[in-house]
Short mmCIF file of C-alpha atoms in Angstrom, two decimals:
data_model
loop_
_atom_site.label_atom_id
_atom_site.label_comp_id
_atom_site.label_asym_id
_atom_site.label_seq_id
_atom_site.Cartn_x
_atom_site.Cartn_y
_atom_site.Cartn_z
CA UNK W 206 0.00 0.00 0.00
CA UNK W 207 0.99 3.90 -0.84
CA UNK W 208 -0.08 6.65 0.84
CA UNK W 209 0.44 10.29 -0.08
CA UNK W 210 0.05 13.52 2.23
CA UNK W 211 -2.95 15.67 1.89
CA UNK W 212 -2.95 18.95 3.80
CA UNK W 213 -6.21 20.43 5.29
CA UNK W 214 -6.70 24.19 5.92
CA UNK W 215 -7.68 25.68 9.84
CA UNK W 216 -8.86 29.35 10.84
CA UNK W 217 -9.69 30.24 14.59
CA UNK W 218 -10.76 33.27 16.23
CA UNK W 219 -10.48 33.71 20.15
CA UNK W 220 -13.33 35.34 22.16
CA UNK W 221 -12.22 36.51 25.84
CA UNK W 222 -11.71 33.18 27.94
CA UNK W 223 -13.70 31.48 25.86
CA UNK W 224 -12.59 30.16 22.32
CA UNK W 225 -14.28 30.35 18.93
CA UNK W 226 -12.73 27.89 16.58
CA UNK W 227 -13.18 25.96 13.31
CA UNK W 228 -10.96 22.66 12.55
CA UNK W 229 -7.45 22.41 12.85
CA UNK W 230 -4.20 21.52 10.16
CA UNK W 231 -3.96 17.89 10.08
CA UNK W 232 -1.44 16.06 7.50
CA UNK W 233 -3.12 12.59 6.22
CA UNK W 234 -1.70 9.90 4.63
CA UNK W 235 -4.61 8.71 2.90
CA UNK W 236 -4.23 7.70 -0.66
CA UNK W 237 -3.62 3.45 -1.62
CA UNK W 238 -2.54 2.23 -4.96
CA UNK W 239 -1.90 -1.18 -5.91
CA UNK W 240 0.07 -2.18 -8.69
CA UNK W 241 0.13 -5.35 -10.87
CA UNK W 242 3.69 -6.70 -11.42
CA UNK W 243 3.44 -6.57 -15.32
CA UNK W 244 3.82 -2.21 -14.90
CA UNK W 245 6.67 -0.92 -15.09
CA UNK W 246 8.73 1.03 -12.70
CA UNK W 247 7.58 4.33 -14.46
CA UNK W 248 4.24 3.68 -14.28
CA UNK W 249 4.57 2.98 -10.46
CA UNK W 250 5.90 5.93 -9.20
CA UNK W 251 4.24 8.46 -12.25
CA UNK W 252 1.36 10.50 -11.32
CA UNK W 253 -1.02 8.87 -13.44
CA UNK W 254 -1.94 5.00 -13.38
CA UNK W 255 -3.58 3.19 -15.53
CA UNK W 256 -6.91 1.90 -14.59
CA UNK W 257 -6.67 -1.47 -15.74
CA UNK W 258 -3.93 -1.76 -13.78
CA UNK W 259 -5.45 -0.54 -10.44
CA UNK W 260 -7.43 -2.71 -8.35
CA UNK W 261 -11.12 -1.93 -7.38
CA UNK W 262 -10.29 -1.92 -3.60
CA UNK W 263 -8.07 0.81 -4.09
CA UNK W 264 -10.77 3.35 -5.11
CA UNK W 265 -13.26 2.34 -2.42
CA UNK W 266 -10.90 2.54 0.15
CA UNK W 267 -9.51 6.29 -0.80
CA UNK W 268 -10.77 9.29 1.49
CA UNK W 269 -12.33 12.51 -0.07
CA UNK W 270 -9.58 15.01 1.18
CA UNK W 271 -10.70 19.07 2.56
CA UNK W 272 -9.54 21.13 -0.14
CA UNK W 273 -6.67 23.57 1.19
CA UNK W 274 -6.55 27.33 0.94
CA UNK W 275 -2.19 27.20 1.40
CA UNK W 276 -0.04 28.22 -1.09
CA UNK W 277 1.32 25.20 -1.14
CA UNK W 278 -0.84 23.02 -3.74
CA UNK W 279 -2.24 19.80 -2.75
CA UNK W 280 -0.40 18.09 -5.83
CA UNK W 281 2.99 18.42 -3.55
CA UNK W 282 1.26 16.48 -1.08
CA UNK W 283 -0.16 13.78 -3.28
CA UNK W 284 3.21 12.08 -4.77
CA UNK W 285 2.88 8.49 -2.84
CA UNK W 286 5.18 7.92 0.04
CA UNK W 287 6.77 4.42 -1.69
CA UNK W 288 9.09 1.79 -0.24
CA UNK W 289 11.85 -0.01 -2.17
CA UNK W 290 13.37 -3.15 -0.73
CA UNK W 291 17.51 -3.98 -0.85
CA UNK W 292 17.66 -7.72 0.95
CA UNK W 293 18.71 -11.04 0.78
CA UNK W 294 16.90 -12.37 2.89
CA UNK W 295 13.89 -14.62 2.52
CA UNK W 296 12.01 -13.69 5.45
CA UNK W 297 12.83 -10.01 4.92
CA UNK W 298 11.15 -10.52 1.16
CA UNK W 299 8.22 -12.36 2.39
CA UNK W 300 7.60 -9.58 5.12
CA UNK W 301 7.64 -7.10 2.67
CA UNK W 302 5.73 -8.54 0.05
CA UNK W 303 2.89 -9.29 2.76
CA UNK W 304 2.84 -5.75 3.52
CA UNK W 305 2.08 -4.12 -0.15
CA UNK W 306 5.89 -3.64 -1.01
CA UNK W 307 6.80 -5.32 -3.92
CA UNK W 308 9.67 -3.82 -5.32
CA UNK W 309 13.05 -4.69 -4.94
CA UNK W 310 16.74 -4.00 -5.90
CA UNK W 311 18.85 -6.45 -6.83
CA UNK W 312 22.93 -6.30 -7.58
CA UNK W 313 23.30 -7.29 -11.33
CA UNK W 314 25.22 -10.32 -10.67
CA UNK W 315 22.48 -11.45 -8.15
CA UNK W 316 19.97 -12.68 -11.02
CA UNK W 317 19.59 -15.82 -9.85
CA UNK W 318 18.50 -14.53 -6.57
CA UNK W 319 15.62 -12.36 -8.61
CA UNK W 320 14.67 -15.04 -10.82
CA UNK W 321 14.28 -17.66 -7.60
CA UNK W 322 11.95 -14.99 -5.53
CA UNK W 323 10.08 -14.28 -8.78
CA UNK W 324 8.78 -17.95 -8.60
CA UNK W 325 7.86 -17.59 -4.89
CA UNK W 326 5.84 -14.02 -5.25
CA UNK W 327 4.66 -11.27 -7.53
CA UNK W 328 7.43 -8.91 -7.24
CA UNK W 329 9.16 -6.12 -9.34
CA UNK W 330 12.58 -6.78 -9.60
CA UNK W 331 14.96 -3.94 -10.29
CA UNK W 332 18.67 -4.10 -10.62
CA UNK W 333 22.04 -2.23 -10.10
CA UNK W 334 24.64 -1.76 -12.18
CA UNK W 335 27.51 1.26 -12.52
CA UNK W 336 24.74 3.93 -10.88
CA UNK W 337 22.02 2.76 -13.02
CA UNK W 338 18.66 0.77 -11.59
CA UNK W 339 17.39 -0.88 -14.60
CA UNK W 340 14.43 -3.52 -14.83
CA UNK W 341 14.15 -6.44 -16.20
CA UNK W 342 14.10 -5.27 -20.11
CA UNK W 343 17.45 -3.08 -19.24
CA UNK W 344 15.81 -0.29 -19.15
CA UNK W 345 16.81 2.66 -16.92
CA UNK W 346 14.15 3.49 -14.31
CA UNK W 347 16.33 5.22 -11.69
CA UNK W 348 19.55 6.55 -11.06
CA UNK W 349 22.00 6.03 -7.86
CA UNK W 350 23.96 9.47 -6.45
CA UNK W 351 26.23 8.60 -3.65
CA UNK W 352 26.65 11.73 -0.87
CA UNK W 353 29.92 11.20 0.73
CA UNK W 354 30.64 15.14 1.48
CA UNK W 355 28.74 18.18 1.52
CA UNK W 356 29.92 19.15 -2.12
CA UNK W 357 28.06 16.41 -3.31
CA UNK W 358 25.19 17.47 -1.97
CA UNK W 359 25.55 20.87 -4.33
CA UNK W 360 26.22 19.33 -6.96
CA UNK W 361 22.87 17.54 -7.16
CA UNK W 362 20.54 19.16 -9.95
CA UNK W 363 17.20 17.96 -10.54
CA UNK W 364 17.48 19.63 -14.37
CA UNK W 365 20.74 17.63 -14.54
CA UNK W 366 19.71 14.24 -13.98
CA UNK W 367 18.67 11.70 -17.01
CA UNK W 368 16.29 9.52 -14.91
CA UNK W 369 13.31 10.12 -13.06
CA UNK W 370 14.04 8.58 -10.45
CA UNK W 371 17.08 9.30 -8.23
CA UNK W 372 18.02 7.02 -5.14
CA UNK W 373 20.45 9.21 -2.91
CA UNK W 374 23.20 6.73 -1.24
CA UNK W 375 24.45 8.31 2.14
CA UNK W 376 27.58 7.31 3.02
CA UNK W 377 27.37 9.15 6.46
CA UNK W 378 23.96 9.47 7.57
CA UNK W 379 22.96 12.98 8.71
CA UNK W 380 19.42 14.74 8.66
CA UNK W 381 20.88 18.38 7.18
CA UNK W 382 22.12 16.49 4.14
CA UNK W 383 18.32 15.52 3.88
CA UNK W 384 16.67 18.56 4.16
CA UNK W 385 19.20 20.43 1.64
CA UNK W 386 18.21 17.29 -0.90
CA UNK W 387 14.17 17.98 -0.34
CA UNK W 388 14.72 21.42 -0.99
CA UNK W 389 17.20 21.48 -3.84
CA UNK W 390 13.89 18.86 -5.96
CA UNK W 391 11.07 20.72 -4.39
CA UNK W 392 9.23 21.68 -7.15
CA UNK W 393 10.67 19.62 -9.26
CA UNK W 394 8.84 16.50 -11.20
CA UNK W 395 11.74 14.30 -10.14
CA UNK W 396 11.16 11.56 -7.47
CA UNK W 397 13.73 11.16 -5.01
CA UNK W 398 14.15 7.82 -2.65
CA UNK W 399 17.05 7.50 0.11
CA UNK W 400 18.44 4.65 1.20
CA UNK W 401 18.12 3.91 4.78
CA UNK W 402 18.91 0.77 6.95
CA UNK W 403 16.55 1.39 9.75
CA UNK W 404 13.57 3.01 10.97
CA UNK W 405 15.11 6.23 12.12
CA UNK W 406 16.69 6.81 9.08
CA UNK W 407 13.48 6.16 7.24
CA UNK W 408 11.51 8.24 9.40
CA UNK W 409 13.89 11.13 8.71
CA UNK W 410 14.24 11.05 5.10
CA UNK W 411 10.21 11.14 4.80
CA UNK W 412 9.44 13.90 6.84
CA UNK W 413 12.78 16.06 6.28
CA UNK W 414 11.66 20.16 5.90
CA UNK W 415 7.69 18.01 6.57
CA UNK W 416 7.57 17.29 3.28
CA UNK W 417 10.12 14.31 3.12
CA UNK W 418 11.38 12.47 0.08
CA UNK W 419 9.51 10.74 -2.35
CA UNK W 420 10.41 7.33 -0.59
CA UNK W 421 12.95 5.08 0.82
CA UNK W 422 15.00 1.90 -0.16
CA UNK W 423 14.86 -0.38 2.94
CA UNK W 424 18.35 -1.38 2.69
CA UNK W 425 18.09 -4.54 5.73
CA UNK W 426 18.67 -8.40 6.20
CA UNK W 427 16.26 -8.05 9.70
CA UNK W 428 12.29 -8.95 9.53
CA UNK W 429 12.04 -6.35 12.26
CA UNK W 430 12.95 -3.42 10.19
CA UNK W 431 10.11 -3.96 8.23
CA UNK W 432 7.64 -4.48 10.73
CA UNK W 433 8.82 -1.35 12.45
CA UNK W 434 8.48 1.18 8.99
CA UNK W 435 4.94 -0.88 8.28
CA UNK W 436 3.67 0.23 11.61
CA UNK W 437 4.88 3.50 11.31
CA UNK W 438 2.84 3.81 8.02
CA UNK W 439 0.01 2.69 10.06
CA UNK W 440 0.16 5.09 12.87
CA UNK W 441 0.17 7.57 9.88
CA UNK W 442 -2.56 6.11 8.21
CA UNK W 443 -4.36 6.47 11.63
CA UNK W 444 -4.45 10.36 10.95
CA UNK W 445 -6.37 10.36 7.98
CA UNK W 446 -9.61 8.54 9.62
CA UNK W 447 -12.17 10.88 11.85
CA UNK W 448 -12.77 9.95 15.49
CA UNK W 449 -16.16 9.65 16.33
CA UNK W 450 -17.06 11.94 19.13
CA UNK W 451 -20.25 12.43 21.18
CA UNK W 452 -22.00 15.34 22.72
CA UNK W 453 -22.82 14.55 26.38
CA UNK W 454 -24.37 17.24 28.83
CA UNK W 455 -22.85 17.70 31.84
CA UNK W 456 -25.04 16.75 35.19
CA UNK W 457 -22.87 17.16 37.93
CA UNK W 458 -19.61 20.21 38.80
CA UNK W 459 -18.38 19.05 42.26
CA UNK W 460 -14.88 20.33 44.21
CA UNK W 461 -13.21 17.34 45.00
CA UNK W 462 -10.10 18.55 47.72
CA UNK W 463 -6.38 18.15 46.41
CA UNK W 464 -4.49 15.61 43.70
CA UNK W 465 -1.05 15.33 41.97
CA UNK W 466 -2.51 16.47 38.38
CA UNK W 467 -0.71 16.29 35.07
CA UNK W 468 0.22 18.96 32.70
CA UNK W 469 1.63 17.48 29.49
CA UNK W 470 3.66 19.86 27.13
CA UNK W 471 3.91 18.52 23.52
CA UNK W 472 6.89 19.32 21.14
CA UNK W 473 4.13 21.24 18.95
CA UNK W 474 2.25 23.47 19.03
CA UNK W 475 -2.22 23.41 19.30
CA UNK W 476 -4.34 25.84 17.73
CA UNK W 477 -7.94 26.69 19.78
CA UNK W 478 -10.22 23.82 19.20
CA UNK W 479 -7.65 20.96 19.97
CA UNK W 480 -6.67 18.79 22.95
CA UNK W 481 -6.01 15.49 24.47
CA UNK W 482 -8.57 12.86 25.03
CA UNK W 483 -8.70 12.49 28.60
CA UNK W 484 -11.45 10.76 31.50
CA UNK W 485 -11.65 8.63 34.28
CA UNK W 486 -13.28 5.55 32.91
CA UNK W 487 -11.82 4.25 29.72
CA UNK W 488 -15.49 4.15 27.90
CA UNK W 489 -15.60 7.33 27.89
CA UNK W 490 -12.74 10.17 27.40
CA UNK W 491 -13.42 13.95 27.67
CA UNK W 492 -11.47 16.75 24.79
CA UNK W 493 -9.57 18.23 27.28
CA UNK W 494 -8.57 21.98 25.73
CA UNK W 495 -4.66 22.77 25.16
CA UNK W 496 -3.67 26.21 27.41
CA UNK W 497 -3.90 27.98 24.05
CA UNK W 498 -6.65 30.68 25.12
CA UNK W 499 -5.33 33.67 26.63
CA UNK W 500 -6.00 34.64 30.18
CA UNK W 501 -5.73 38.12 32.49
CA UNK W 502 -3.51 36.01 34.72
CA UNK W 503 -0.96 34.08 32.72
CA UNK W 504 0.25 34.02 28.98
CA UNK W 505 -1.08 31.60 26.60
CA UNK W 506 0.98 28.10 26.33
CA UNK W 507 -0.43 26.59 23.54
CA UNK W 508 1.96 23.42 23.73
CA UNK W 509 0.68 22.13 27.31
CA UNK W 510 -2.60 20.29 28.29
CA UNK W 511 -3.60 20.13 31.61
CA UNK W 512 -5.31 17.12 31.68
CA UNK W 513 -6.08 15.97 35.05
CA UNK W 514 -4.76 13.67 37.51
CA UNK W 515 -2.64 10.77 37.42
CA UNK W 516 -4.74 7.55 37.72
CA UNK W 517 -6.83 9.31 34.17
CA UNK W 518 -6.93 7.71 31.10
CA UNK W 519 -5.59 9.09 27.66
CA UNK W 520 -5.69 8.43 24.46
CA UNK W 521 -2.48 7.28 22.66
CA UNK W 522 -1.92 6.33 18.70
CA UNK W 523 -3.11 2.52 17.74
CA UNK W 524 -6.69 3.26 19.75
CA UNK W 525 -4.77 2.58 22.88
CA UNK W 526 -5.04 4.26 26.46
CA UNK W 527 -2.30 4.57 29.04
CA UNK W 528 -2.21 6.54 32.04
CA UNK W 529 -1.62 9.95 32.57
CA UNK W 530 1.37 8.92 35.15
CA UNK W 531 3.06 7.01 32.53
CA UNK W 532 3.27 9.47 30.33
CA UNK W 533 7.32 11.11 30.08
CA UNK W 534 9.32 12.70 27.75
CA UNK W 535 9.44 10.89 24.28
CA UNK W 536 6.01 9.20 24.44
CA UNK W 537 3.24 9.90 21.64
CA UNK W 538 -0.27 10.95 22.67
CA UNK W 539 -3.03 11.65 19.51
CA UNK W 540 -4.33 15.27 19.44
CA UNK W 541 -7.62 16.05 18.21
CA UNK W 542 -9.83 18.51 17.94
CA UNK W 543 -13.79 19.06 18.31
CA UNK W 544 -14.71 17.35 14.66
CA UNK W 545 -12.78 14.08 15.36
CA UNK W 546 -9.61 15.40 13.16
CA UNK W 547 -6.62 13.69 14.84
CA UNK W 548 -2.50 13.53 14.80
CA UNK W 549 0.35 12.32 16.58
CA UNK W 550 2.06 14.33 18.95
CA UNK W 551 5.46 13.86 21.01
CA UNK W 552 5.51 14.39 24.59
CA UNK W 553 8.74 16.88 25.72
CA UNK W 554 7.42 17.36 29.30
CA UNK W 555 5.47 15.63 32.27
CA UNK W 556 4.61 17.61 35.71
CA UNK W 557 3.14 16.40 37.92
CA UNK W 558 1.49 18.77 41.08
CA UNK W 559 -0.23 18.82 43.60
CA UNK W 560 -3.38 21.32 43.36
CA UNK W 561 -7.18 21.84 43.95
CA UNK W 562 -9.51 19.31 42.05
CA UNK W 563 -13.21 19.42 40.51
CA UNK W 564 -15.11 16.63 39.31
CA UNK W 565 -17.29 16.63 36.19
CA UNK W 566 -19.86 13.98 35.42
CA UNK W 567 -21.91 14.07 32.13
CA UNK W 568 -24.38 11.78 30.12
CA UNK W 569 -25.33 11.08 26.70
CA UNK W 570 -28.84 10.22 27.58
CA UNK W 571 -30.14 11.77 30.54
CA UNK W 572 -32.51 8.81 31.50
CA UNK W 573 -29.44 6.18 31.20
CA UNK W 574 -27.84 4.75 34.11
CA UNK W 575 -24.38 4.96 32.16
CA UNK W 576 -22.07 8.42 33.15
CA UNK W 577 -18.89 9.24 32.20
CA UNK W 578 -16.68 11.69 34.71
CA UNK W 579 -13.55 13.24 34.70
CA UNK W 580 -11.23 15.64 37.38
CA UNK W 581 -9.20 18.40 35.97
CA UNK W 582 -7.40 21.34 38.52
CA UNK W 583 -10.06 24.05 39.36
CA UNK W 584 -8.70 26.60 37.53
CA UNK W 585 -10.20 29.07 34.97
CA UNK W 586 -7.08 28.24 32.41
CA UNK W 587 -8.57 24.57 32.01
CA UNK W 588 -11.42 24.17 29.62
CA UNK W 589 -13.42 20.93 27.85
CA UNK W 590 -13.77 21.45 24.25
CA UNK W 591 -18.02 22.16 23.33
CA UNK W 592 -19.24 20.53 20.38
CA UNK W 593 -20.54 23.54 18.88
CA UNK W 594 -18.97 25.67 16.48
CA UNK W 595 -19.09 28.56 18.21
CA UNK W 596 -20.01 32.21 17.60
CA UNK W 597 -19.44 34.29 20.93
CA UNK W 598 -19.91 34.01 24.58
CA UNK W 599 -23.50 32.17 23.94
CA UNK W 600 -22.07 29.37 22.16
CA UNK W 601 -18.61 28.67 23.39
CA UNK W 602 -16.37 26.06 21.66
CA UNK W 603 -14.27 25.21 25.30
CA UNK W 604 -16.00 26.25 28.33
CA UNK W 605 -13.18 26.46 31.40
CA UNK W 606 -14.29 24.48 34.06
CA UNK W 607 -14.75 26.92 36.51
CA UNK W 608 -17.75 28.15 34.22
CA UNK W 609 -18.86 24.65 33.81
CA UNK W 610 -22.60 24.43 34.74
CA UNK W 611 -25.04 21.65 34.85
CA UNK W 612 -26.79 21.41 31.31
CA UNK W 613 -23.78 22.54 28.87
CA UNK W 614 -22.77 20.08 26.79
CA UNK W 615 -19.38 18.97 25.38
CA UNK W 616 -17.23 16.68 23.72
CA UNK W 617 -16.63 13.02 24.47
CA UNK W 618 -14.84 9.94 22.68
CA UNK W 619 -16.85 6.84 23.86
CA UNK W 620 -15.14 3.21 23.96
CA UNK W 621 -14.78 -0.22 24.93
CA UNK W 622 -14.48 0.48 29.11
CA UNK W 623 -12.51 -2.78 29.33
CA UNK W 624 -8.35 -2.54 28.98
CA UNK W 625 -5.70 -4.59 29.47
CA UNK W 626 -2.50 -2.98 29.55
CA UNK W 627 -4.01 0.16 27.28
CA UNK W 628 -5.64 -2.37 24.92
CA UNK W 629 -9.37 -3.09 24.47
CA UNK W 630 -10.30 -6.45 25.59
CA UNK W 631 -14.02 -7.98 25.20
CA UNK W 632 -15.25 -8.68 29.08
CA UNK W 633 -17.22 -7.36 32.32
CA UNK W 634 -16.22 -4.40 34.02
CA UNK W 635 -18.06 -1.94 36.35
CA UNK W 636 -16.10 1.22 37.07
CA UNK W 637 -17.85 4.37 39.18
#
């Protein structure tokens, strides 16, 4: 499977202590094309693809995308993200094949080795020879540019190379050498691939200057190195789909004495309308708003939540849940905002303190027996995220708790209550 980046367009507008806010920038990965062995290289990583040569599935399964009022066009987000695979290894080729990557370098003495995998799956064989990849008819599909110094680096031209494909070979790995490559082609029709030999180096090279190269060349003899770039695809491919959020009203605002509460500051920043899915009970988790809104008493820190104390639940990428206490520098947590839009975010900070509590309870239907509840610090900087638009102090979109009043209603991601170790499990469990 491919995916390409779509970008989606946010505006906000902030109203006194309460926000006014419309959907935030999210970056989805959300486009799948599968390709038949019998096309060529070309065809594979070219724009257009010919329909005979796509599966149904593929269209079925693609996302309508927002349109995007940037200046950057949506067409530099749509060039698929692909993988190439450099192995010999069996298991390493079965892995990959398994996983929707079906294309793979070979050395050109290694035919054997091509011809022999061939027989087992339906792959694309490509080969090397004197900084040409050529395919099976000897026909140049790519070129190979080592970087061994930062002269080579300037003395890459997109206008200068024959093929359309160029594979950059980095002798010393380094991320600045990637960003100066995906700017020197931006804007350019050629596609560029690095080769990397594990995940962090993959990771880099596709989201160097956010943009990231047009794909990597898993260079590895270890099954685990695919696993590990197929699940980070995944956790991308998480970004693209909407949560599904409720509107609950709230039906009880108690003080609830002192805790050791949780503020967690991100390594990005959130724009008014986004937080962290946060509650007491795993079935149900409350949009807890980022410190974004500005206040008489303290400036605006729109990288932190303050999201309550430290036995609560939150939400973490692959529809898991951990604890708020095991939360710590280098962690991911999924941000989200009031229309379900989600991404991944990296934890730089944990503090934990001890302050003054309130408890909020809330339904979905009023004449159910089922409530959902959360504590957050009683202060007027921490707000739960409304499920209405907003247009003014009548119709907030995050309402700090400390205006919180019995009949408002806000946001809430509803779940399986049952976890074990952060995963949903299928059996009985009461919580209260």
């Amino acid at each position: 499977m491919m995916m390409s980046i779509v970008l989606s367009s946010a505006s906000s507008v902030a109203v006194g202590a309460r926000i006014t806010c419309l959907a935030p920038e999210t970056v989805n990965w959300d486009r799948c094309r599968f390709v038949t062995r019998k096309a060529s290289p070309l065809e594979r990583i070219g724009h257009i693809c010919n329909k005979a040569k796509l599966l149904a599935s593929c269209c079925s399964e693609t996302m309508p995308r927002a349109s995007s009022s940037s200046s950057v066009t949506s067409a530099d987000y749509e060039r698929a993200k692909e993988v190439w695979i450099c192995t010999e290894n069996k298991q390493v080729m079965t892995a990959a094949v398994e996983r929707g990557w079906n294309t793979f370098l070979f050395s050109s003495q290694n035919q054997g080795l091509a011809n022999e995998w061939s027989s087992l799956a339906l792959i694309n064989p490509l080969f090397v020879e004197e900084g040409d990849i050529l395919d099976v008819e000897k026909i140049r599909v790519a070129v190979v540019r080592k970087v061994l110094s930062p002269e080579d680096v300037q003395k890459l031209h997109p206008e200068s190379e024959q093929a359309q494909i160029v594979v950059i070979d980095f002798a010393d790995w380094q991320v600045i050498p990637a960003e100066n490559i995906v700017a020197t082609f931006q804007g350019s029709q050629k596609t560029v691939f690095a080769i990397s030999r594990n995940l962090s180096e993959a990771q880099s090279f596709l989201e160097a200057l956010e943009h990231g190269l047009g794909g990597v060349v898993l260079k590895v003899e270890d099954v685990n190195s695919v696993l590990d770039l197929k699940a980070y695809f995944d956790r991308r491919e998480e970004v693209k789909s909407l949560l599904s959020l409720e509107k609950v009203v709230i039906t009880g605002v108690h003080t609830a004495g002192m805790g050791d509460r949780v503020c967690v500051d991100l390594c990005c920043l959130m724009k008014p309308g986004e937080g962290l899915l946060v509650g007491s009970f795993a079935r149900g988790l409350f949009l807890v708003h980022s410190e974004c809104m500005e206040s008489n008493y303290i400036s605006s820190r729109p990288f932190r939540v303050n999201a309550g104390p430290v036995h609560a639940y939150v939400a973490v990428p692959g529809g898991r849940t951990c604890y708020l206490s095991e939360l710590k520098a280098g962690k991911e947590v999924i941000v989200v905002d009031q229309r379900g839009r989600q991404r991944t975010a990296v934890v730089g900070r944990v503090k934990i303190e001890s302050r003054p509590l309130i408890l909020v309870e809330a339904k979905i239907d009023l004449d159910s027996e089922i409530h959902y509840a959360i504590l957050l610090q009683n202060t007027e900087t921490v707000a739960l995220v409304s499920p209405h638009p907003g247009d003014g102090l009548k119709s907030p979109a995050a309402i700090p708790v400390t205006s919180l009043k019995v009949g408002d209603e806000v946001v809430l991601r509803t779940q399986g209550g049952a976890r074990h170790t952060g995963i949903e499990i299928q059996e009985f469990i009461m919580e209260r």
